[in-house]
Tab-separated table of N, CA and C in Angstrom:
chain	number	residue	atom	x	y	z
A	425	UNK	N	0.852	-1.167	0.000
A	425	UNK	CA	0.000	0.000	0.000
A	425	UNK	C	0.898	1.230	0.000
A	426	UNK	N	1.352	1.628	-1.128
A	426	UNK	CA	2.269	2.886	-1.190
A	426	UNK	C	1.586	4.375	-0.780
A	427	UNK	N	2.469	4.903	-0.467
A	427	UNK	CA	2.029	6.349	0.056
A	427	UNK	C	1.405	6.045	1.732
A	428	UNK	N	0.598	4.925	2.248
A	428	UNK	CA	-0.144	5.699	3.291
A	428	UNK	C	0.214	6.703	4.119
A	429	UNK	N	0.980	7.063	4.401
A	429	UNK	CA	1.661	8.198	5.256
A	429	UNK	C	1.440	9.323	4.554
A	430	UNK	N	0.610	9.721	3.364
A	430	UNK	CA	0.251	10.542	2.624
A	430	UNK	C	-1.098	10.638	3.101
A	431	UNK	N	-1.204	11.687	4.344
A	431	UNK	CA	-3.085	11.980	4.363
A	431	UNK	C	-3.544	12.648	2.858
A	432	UNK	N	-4.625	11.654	2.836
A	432	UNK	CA	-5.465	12.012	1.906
A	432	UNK	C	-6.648	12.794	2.174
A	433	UNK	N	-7.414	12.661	3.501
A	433	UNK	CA	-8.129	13.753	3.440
A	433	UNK	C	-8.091	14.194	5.179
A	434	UNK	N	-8.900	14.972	5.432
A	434	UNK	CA	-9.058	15.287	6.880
A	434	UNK	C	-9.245	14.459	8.127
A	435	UNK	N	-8.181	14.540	9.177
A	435	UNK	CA	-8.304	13.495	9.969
A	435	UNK	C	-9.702	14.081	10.707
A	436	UNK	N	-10.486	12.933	11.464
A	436	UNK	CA	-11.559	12.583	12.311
A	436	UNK	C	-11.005	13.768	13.339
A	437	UNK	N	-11.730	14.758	13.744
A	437	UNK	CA	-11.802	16.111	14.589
A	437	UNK	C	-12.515	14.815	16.115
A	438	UNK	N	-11.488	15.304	17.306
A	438	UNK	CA	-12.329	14.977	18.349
A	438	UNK	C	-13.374	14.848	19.256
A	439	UNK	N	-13.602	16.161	18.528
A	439	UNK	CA	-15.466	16.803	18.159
A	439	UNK	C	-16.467	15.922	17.676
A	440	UNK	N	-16.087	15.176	16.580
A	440	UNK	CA	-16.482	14.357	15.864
A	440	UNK	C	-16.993	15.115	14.625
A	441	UNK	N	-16.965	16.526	14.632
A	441	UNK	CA	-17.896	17.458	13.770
A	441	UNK	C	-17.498	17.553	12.315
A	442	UNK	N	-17.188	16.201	11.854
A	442	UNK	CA	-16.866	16.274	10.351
A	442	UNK	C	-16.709	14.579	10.366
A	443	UNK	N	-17.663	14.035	11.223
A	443	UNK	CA	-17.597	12.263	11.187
A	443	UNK	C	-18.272	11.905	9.730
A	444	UNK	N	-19.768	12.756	9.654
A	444	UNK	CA	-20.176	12.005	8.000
A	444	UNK	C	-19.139	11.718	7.348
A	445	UNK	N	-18.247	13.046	7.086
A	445	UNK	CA	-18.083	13.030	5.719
A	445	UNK	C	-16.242	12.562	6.027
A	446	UNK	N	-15.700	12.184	7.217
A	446	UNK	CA	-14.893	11.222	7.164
A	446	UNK	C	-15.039	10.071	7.364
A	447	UNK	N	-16.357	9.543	8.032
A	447	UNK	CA	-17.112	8.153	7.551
A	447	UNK	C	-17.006	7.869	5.764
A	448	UNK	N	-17.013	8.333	5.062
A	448	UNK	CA	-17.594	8.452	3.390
A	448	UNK	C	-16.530	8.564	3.255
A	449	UNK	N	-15.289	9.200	3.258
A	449	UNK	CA	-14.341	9.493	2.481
A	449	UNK	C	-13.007	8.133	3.342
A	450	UNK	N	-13.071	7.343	4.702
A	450	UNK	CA	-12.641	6.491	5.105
A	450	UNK	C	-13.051	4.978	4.308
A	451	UNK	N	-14.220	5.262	3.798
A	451	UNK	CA	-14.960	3.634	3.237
A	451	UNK	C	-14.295	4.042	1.918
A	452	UNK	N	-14.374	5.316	1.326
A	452	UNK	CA	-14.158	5.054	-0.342
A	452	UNK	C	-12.856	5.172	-0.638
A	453	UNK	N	-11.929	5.460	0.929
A	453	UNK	CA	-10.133	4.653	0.391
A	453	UNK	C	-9.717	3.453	0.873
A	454	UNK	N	-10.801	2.965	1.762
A	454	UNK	CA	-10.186	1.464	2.014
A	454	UNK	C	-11.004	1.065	0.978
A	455	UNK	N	-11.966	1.271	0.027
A	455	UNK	CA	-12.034	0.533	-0.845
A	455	UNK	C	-11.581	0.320	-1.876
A	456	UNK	N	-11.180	1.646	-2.764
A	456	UNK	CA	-10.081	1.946	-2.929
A	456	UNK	C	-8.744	0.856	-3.162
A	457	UNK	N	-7.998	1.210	-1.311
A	457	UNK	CA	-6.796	-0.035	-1.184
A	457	UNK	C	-7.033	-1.089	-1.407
A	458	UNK	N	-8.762	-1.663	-1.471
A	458	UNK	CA	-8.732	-3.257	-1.533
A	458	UNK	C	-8.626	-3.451	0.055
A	459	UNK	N	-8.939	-2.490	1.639
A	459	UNK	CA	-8.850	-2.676	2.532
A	459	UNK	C	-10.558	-2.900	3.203
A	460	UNK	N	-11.369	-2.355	2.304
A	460	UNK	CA	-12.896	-2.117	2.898
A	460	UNK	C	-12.884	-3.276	3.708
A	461	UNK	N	-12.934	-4.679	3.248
A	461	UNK	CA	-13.888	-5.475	4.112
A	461	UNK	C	-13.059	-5.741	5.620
A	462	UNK	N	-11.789	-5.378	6.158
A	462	UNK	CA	-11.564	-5.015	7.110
A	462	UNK	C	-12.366	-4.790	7.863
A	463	UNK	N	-12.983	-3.769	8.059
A	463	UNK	CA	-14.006	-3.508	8.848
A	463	UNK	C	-15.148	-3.785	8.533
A	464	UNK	N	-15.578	-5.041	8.149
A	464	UNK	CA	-17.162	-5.508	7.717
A	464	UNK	C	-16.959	-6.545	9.103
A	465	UNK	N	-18.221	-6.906	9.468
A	465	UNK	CA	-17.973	-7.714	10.344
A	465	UNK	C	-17.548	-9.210	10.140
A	466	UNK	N	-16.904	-9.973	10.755
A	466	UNK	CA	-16.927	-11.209	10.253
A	466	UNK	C	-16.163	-11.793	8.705
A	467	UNK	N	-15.367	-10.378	8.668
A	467	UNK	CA	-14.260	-10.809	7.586
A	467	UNK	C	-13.453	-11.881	7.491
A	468	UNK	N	-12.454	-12.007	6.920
A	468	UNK	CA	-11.627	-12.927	6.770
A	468	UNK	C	-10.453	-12.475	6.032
A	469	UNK	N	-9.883	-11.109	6.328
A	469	UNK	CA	-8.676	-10.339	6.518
A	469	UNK	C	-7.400	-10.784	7.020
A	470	UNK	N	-6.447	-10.907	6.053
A	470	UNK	CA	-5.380	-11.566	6.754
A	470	UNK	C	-4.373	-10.403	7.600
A	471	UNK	N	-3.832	-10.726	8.382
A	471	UNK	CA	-2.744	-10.401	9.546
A	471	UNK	C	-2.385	-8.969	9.009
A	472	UNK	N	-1.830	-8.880	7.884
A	472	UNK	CA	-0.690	-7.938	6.697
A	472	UNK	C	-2.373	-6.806	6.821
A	473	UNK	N	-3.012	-7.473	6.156
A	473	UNK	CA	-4.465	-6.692	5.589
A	473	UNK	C	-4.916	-5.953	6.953
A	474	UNK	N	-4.868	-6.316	8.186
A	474	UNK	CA	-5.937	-5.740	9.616
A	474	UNK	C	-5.001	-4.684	9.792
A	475	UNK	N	-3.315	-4.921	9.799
A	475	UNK	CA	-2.541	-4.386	10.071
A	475	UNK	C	-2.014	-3.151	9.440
A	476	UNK	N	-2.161	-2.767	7.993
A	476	UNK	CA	-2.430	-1.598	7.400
A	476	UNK	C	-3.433	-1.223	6.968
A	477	UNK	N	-4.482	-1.402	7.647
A	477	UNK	CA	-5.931	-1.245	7.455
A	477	UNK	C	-5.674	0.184	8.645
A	478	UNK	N	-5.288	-0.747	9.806
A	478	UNK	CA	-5.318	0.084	11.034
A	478	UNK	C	-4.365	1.378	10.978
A	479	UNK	N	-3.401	0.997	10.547
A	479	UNK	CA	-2.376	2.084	10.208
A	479	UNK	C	-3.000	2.917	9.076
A	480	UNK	N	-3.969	2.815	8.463
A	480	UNK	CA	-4.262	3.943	7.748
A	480	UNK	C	-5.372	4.291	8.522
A	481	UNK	N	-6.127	3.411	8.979
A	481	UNK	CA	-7.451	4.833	9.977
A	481	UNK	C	-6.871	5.210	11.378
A	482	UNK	N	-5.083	5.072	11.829
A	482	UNK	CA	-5.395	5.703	13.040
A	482	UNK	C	-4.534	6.870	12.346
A	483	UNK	N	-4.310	7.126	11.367
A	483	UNK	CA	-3.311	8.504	10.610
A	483	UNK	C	-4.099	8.804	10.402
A	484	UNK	N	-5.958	8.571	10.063
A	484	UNK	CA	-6.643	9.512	9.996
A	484	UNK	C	-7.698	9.884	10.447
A	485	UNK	N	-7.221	10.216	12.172
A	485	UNK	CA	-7.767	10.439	13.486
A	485	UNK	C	-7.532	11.590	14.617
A	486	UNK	N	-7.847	12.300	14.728
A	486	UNK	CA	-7.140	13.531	15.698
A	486	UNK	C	-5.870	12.563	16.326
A	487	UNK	N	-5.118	12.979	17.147
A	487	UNK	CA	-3.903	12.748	17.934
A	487	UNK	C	-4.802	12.262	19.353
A	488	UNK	N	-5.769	12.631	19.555
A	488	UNK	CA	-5.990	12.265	21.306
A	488	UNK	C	-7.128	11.365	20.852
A	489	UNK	N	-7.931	11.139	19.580
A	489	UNK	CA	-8.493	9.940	19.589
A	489	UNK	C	-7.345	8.337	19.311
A	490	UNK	N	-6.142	8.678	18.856
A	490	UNK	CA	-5.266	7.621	18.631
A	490	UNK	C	-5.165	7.455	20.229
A	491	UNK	N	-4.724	8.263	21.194
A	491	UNK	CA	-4.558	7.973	22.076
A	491	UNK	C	-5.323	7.138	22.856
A	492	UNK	N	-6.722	7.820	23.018
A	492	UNK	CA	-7.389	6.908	23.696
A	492	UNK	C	-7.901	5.767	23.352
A	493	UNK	N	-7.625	5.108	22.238
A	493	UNK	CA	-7.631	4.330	21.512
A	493	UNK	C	-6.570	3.243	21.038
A	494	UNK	N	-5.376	3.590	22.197
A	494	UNK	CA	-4.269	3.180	21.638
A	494	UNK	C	-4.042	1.540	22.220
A	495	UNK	N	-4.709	1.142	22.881
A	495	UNK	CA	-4.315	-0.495	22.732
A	495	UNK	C	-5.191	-1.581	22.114
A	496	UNK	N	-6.230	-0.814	21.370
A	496	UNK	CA	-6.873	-1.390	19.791
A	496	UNK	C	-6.050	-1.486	18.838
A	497	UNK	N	-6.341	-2.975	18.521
A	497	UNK	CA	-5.619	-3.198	17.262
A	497	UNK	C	-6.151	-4.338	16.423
A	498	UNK	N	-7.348	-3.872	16.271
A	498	UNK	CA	-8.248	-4.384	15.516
A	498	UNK	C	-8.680	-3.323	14.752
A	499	UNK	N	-9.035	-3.343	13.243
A	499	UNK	CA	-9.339	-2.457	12.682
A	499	UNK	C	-11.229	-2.121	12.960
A	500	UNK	N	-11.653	-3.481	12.722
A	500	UNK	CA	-12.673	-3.398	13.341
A	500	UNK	C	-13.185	-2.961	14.002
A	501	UNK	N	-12.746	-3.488	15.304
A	501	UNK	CA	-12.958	-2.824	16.640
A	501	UNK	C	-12.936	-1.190	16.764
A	502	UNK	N	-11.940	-0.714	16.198
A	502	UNK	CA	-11.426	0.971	15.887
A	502	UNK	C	-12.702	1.097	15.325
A	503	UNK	N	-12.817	1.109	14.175
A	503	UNK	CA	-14.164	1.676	13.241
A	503	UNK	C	-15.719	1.224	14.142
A	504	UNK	N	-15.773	0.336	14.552
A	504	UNK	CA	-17.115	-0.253	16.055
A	504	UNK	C	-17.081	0.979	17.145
A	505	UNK	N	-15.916	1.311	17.501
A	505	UNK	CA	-15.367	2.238	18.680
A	505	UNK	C	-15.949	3.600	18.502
A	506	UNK	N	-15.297	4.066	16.879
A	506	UNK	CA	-15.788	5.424	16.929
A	506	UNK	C	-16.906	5.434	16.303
A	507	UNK	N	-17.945	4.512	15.811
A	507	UNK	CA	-19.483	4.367	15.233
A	507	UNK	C	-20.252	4.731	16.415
A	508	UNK	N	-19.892	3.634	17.533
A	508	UNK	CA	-20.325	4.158	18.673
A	508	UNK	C	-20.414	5.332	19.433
A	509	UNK	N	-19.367	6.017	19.697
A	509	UNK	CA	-18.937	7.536	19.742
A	509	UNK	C	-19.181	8.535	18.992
A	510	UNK	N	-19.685	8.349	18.017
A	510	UNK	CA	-19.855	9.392	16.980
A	510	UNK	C	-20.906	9.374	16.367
A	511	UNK	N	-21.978	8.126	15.922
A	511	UNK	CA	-22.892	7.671	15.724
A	511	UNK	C	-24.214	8.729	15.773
A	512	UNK	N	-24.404	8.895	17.206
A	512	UNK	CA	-25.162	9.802	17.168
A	512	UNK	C	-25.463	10.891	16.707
A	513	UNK	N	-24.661	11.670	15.822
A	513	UNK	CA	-24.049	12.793	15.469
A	513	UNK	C	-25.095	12.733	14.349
A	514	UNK	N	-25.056	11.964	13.679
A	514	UNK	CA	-26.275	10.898	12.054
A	514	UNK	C	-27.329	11.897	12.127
A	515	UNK	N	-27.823	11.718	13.798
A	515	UNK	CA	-29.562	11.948	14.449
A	515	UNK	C	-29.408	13.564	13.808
A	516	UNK	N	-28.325	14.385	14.520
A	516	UNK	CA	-28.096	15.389	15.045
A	516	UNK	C	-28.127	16.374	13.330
A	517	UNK	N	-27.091	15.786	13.022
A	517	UNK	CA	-26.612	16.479	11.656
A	517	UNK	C	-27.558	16.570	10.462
A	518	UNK	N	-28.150	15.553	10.106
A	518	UNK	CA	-29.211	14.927	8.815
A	518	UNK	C	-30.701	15.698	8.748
A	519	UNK	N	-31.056	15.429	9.794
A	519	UNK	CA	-32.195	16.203	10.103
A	519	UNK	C	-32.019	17.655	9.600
A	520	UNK	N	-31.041	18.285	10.310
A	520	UNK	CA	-30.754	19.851	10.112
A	520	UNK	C	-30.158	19.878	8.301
A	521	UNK	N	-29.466	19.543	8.025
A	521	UNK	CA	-29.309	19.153	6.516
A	521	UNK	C	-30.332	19.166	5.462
A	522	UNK	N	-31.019	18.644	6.121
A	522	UNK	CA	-32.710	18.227	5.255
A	522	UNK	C	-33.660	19.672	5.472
A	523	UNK	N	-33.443	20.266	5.941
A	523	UNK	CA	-34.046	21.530	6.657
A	523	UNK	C	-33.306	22.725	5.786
A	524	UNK	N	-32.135	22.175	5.606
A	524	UNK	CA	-31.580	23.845	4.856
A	524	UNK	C	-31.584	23.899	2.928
């Protein structure tokens, strides 16, 4: 996977206040790499594959979500972690979207 150390777009704000659209722009470069099903549940991702899966979504994460996040190492789990955490945001944001 050449370049990853090349952010491609905006890391995940701790805010979460730009999760859509780094939700959307996280799925369409691991798909992209050939990394998407990483984080599908119940993959079958080998070792090499979880392992720069993860290394590309924690480069594109604020600095204090890597942190608190830092003895995940499941890619999965990472992307489960901040769905959960951020998730709600969906309710918050969409509605008002649809309104303007």
């Amino acid at each position: 996977m050449a370049n990853i150390e090349n952010q491609k777009f905006i890391a995940l704000d701790i805010s979460g206040k730009n999760y859509l659209s780094w939700i959307l722009d996280m799925k369409l470069h691991l798909n992209a790499k050939k990394f998407r099903h990483t984080i599908d549940e119940n993959n079958a991702a080998s070792n090499d594959e979880c392992v720069t899966a993860l290394i590309f979504l924690r480069y594109h994460i604020d600095d204090s979500l890597k942190y608190e996040y830092l003895t995940v190492e499941n890619p999965l789990e990472l992307w489960q972690n901040l769905n959960d955490r951020f998730e709600h945001l969906k309710a918050v944001v969409l509605p008002k979207a649809l309104n303007d």
